[in-house]
PDB file of C-alpha atoms in Angstrom:
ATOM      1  CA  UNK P   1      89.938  85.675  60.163  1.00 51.00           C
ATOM      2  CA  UNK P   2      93.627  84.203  60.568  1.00 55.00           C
ATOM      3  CA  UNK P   3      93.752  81.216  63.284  1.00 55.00           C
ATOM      4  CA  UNK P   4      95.867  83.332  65.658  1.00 53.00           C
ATOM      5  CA  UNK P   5      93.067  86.121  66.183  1.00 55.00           C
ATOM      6  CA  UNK P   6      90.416  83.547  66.828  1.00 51.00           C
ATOM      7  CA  UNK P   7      92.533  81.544  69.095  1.00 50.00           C
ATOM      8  CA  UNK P   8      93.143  85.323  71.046  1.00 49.00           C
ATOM      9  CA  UNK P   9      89.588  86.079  70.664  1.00 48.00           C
ATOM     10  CA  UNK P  10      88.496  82.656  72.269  1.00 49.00           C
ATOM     11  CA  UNK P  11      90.929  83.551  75.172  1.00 50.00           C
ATOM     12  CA  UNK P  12      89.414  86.562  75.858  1.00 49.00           C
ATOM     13  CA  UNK P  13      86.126  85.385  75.821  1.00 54.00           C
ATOM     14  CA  UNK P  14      87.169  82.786  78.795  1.00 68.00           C
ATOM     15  CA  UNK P  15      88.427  84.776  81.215  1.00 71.00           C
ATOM     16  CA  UNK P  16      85.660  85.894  83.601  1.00 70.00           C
ATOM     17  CA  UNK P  17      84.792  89.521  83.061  1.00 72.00           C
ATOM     18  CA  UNK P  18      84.417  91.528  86.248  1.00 68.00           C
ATOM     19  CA  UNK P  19      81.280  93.990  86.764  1.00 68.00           C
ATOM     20  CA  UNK P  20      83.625  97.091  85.637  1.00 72.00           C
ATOM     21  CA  UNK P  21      84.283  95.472  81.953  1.00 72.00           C
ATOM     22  CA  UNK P  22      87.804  94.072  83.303  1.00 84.00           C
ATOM     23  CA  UNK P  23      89.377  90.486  83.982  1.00 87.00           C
ATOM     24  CA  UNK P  24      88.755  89.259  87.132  1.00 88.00           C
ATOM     25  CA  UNK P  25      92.310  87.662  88.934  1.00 90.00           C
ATOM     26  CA  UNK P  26      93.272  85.260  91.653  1.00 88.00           C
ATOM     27  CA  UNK P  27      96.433  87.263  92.383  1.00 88.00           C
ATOM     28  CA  UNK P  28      99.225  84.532  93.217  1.00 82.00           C
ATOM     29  CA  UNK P  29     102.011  87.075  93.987  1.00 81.00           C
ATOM     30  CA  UNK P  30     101.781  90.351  95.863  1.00 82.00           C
ATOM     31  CA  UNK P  31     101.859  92.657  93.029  1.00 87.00           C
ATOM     32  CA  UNK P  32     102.620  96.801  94.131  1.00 83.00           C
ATOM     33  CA  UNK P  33      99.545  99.170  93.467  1.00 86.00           C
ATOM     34  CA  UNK P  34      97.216  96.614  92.914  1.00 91.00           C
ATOM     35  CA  UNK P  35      96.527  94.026  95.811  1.00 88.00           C
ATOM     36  CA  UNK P  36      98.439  91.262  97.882  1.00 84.00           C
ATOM     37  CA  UNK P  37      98.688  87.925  97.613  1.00 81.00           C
ATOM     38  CA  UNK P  38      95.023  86.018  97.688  1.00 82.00           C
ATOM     39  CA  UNK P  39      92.950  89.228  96.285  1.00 86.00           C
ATOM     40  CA  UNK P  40      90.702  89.076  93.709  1.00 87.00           C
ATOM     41  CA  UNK P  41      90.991  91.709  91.539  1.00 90.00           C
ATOM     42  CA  UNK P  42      89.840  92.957  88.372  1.00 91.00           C
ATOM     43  CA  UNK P  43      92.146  94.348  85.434  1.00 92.00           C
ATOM     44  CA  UNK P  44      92.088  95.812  81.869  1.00 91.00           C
ATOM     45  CA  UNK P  45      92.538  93.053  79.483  1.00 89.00           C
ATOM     46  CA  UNK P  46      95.781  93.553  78.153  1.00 89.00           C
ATOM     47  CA  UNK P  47      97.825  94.197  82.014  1.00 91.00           C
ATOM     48  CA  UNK P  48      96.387  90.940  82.461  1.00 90.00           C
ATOM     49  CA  UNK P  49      97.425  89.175  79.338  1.00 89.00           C
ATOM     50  CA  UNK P  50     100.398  91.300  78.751  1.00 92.00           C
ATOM     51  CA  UNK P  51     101.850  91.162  82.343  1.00 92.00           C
ATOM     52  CA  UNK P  52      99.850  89.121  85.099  1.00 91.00           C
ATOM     53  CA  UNK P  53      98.982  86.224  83.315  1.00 91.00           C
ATOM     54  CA  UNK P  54     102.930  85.640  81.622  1.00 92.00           C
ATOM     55  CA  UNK P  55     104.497  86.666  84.466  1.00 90.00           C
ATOM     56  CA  UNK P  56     102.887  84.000  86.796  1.00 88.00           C
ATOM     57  CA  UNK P  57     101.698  86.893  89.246  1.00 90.00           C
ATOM     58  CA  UNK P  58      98.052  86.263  88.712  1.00 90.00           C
ATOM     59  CA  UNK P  59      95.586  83.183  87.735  1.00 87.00           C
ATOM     60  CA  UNK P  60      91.894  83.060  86.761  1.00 86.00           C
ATOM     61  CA  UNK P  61      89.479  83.377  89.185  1.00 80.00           C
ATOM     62  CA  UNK P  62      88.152  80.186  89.541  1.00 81.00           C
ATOM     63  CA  UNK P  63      86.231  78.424  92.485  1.00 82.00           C
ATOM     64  CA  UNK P  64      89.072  75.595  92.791  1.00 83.00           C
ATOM     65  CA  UNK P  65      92.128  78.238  92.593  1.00 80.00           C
ATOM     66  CA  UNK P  66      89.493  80.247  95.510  1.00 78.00           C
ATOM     67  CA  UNK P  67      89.496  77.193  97.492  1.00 81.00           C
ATOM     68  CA  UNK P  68      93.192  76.570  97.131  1.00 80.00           C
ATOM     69  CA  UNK P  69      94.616  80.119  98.124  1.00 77.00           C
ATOM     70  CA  UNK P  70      92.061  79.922 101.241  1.00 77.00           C
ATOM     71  CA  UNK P  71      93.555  76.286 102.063  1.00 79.00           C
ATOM     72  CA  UNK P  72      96.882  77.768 102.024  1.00 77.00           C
ATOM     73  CA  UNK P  73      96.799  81.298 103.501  1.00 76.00           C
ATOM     74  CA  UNK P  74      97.862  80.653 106.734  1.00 79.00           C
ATOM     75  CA  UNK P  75     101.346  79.092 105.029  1.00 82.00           C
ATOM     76  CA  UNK P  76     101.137  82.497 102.486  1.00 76.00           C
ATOM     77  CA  UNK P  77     101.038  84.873 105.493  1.00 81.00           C
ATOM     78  CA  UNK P  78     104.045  82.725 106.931  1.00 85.00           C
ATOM     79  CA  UNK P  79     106.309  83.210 104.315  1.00 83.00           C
ATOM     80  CA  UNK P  80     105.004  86.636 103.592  1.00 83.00           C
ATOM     81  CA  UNK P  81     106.054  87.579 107.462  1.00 88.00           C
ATOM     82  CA  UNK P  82     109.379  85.943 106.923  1.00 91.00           C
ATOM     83  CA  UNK P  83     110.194  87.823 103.986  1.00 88.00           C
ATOM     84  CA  UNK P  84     108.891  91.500 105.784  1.00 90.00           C
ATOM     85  CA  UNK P  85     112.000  89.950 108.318  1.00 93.00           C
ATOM     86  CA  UNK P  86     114.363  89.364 105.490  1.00 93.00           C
ATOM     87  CA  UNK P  87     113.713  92.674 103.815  1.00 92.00           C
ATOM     88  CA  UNK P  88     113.498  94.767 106.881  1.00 94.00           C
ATOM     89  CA  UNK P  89     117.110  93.417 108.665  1.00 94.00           C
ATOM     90  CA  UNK P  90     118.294  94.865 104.838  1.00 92.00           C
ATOM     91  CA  UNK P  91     117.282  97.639 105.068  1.00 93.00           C
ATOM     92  CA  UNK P  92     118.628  98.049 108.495  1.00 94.00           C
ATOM     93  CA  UNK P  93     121.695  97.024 106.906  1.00 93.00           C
ATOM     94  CA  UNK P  94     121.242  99.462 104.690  1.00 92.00           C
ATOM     95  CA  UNK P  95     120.418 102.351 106.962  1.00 93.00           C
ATOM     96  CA  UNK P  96     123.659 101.926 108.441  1.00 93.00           C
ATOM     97  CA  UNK P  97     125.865 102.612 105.657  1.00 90.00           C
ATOM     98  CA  UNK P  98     127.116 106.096 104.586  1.00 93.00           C
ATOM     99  CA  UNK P  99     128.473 106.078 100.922  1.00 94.00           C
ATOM    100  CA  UNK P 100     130.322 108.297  99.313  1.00 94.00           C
ATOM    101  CA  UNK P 101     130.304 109.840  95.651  1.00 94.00           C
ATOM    102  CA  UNK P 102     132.917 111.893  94.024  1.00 93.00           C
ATOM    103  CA  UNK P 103     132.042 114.341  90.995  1.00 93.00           C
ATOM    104  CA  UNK P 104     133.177 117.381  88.755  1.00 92.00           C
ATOM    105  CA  UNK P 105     132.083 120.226  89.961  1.00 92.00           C
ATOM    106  CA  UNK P 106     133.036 123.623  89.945  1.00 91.00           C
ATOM    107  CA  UNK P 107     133.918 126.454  92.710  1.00 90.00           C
ATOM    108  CA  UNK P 108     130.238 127.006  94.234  1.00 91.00           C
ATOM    109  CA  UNK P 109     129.610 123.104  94.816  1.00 90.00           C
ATOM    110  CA  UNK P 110     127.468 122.888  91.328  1.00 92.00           C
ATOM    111  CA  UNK P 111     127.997 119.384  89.337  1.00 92.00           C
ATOM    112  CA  UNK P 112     129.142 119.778  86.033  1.00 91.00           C
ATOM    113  CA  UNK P 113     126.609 116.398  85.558  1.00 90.00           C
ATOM    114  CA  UNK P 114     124.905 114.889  88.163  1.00 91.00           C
ATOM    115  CA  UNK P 115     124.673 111.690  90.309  1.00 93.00           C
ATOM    116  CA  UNK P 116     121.809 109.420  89.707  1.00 92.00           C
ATOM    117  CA  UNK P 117     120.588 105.877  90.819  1.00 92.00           C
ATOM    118  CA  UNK P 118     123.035 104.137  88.316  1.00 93.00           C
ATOM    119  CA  UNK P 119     126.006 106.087  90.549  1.00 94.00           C
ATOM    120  CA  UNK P 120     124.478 104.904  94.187  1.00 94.00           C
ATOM    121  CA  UNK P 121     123.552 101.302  93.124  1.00 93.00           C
ATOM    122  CA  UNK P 122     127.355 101.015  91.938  1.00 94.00           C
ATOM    123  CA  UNK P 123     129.085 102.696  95.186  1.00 93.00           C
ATOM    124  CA  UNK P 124     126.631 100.448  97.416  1.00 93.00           C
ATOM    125  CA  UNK P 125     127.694  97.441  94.851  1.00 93.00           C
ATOM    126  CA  UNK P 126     131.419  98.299  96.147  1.00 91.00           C
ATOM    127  CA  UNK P 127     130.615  98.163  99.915  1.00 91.00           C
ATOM    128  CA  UNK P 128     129.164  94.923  99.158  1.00 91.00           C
ATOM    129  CA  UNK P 129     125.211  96.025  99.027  1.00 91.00           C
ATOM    130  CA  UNK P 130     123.459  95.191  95.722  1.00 91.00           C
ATOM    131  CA  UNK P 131     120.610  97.022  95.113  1.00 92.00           C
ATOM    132  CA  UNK P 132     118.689  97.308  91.648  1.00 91.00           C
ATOM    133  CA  UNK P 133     118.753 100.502  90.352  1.00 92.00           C
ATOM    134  CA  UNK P 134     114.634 101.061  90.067  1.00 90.00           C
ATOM    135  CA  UNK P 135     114.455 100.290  93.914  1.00 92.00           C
ATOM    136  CA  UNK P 136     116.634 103.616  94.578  1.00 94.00           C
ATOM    137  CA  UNK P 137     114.485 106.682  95.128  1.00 93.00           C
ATOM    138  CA  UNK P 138     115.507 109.957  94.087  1.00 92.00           C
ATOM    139  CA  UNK P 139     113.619 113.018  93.899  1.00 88.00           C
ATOM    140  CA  UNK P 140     115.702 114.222  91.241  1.00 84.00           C
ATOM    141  CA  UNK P 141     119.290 113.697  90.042  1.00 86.00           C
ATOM    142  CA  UNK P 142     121.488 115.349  92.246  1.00 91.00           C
ATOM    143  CA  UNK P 143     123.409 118.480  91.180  1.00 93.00           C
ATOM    144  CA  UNK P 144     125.028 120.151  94.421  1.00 93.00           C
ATOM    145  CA  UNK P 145     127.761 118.309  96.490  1.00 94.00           C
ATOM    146  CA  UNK P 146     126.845 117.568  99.523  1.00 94.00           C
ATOM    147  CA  UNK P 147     124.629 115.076 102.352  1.00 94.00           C
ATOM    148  CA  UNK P 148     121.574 113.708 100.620  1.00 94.00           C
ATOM    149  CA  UNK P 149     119.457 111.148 102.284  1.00 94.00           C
ATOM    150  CA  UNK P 150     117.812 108.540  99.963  1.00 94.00           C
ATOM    151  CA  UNK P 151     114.915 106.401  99.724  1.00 95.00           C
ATOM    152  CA  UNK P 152     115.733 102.782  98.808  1.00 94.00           C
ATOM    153  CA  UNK P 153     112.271 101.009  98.524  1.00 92.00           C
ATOM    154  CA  UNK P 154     113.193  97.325  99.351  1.00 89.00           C
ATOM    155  CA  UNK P 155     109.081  96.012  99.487  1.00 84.00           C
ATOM    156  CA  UNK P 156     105.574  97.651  99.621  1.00 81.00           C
ATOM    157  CA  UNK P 157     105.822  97.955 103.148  1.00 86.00           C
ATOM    158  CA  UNK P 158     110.126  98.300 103.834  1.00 90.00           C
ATOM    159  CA  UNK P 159     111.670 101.051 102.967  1.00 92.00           C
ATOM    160  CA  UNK P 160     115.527 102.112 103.670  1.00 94.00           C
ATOM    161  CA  UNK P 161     117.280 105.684 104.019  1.00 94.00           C
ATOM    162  CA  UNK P 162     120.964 105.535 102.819  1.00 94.00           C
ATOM    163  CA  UNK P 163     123.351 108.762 103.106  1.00 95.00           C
ATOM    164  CA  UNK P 164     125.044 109.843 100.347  1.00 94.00           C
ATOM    165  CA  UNK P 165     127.877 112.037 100.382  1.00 94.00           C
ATOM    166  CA  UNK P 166     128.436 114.143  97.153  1.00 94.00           C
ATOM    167  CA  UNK P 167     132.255 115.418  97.512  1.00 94.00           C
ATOM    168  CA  UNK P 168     134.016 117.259  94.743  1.00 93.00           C
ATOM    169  CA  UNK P 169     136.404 114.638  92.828  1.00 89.00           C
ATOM    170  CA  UNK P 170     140.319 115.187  94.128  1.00 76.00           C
ATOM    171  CA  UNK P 171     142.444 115.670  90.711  1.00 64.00           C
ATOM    172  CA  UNK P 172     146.159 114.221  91.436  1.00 49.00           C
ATOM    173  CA  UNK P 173     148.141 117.712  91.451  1.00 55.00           C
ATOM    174  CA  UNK P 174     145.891 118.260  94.841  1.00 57.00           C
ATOM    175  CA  UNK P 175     146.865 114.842  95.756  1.00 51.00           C
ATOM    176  CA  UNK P 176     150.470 115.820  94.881  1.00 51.00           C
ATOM    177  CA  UNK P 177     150.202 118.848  96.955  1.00 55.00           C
ATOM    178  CA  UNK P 178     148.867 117.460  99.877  1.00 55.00           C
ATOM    179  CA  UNK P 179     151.709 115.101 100.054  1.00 55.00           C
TER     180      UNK P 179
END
């Protein structure tokens, strides 16, 4: 067998396997659908080698990395708390604004294409708002012009609601003719 599949196989062999057939984790990060900070969990193999481990969101569940998370929860919770502040004034922030989209579309308010996150992160990115684009929530792309409300998920346990007007795009005879 080449070296590189024996050194993998000897790293699978030292992670602690949970009762399931899985890793078991110290996670060191909250990580979304799985647990908060502190929890013990147990993964597939690859999530954990593939994502946890590289990512520095999770550490072997050891006795000494046990001791150390308990040692330092209070200071954890902190910081968590003060980062629920952070992310909730945002989306306060964000809950206040009203945006505005303009788009093709034809005589009965149908969108020759449609508006997506990509369009909402950009016109919040011009009032000054920056927001990545897998954080905005849409239950589909919109088609229709009009007032859509949506869901900008900021944290696990913050989420925002943003208007969005969809408005037909003003060509420059109309412009010329309002004049």
């Amino acid at each position: 067998m080449p070296k590189s599949k024996n050194r993998r196989k000897n790293l699978f062999n030292r992670l602690p396997k949970g009762d399931q057939g899985g890793i078991r984790l110290l996670l060191i990060h909250n990580v979304e659908h799985l647990g908060k900070q502190g929890d013990i969990v147990e993964v597939k193999p690859g999530y954990a080698n593939n994502f946890l481990l590289p990512q520095g969101l999770a550490t072997v569940a050891t006795d000494h990395h046990k001791r150390m998370v308990e040692k330092h929860r209070e200071k954890l919770r902190q910081l968590e708390l003060e980062k629920l502040v952070e992310y909730r004034s945002r989306a306060a922030e964000i809950s206040r604004q009203s945006i505005t989209i303009e788009a093709n579309a034809n005589d009965e308010g149908l969108l020759y294409g449609s508006v997506g996150a990509s369009d909402i992160a950009d016109a919040l990115k011009g009032v000054g708002i920056t927001v990545p684009q897998d954080q905005i929530r849409l239950q589909g792309p919109l088609k229709e012009l009009g007032l859509y409300t949506v869901k900008i998920h900021l944290h696990a346990e913050v989420d925002a609601e943003l208007k969005v007007w969809v408005v037909p795009t003003v060509s420059a005879e109309e412009q010329a003719a309002v004049r």
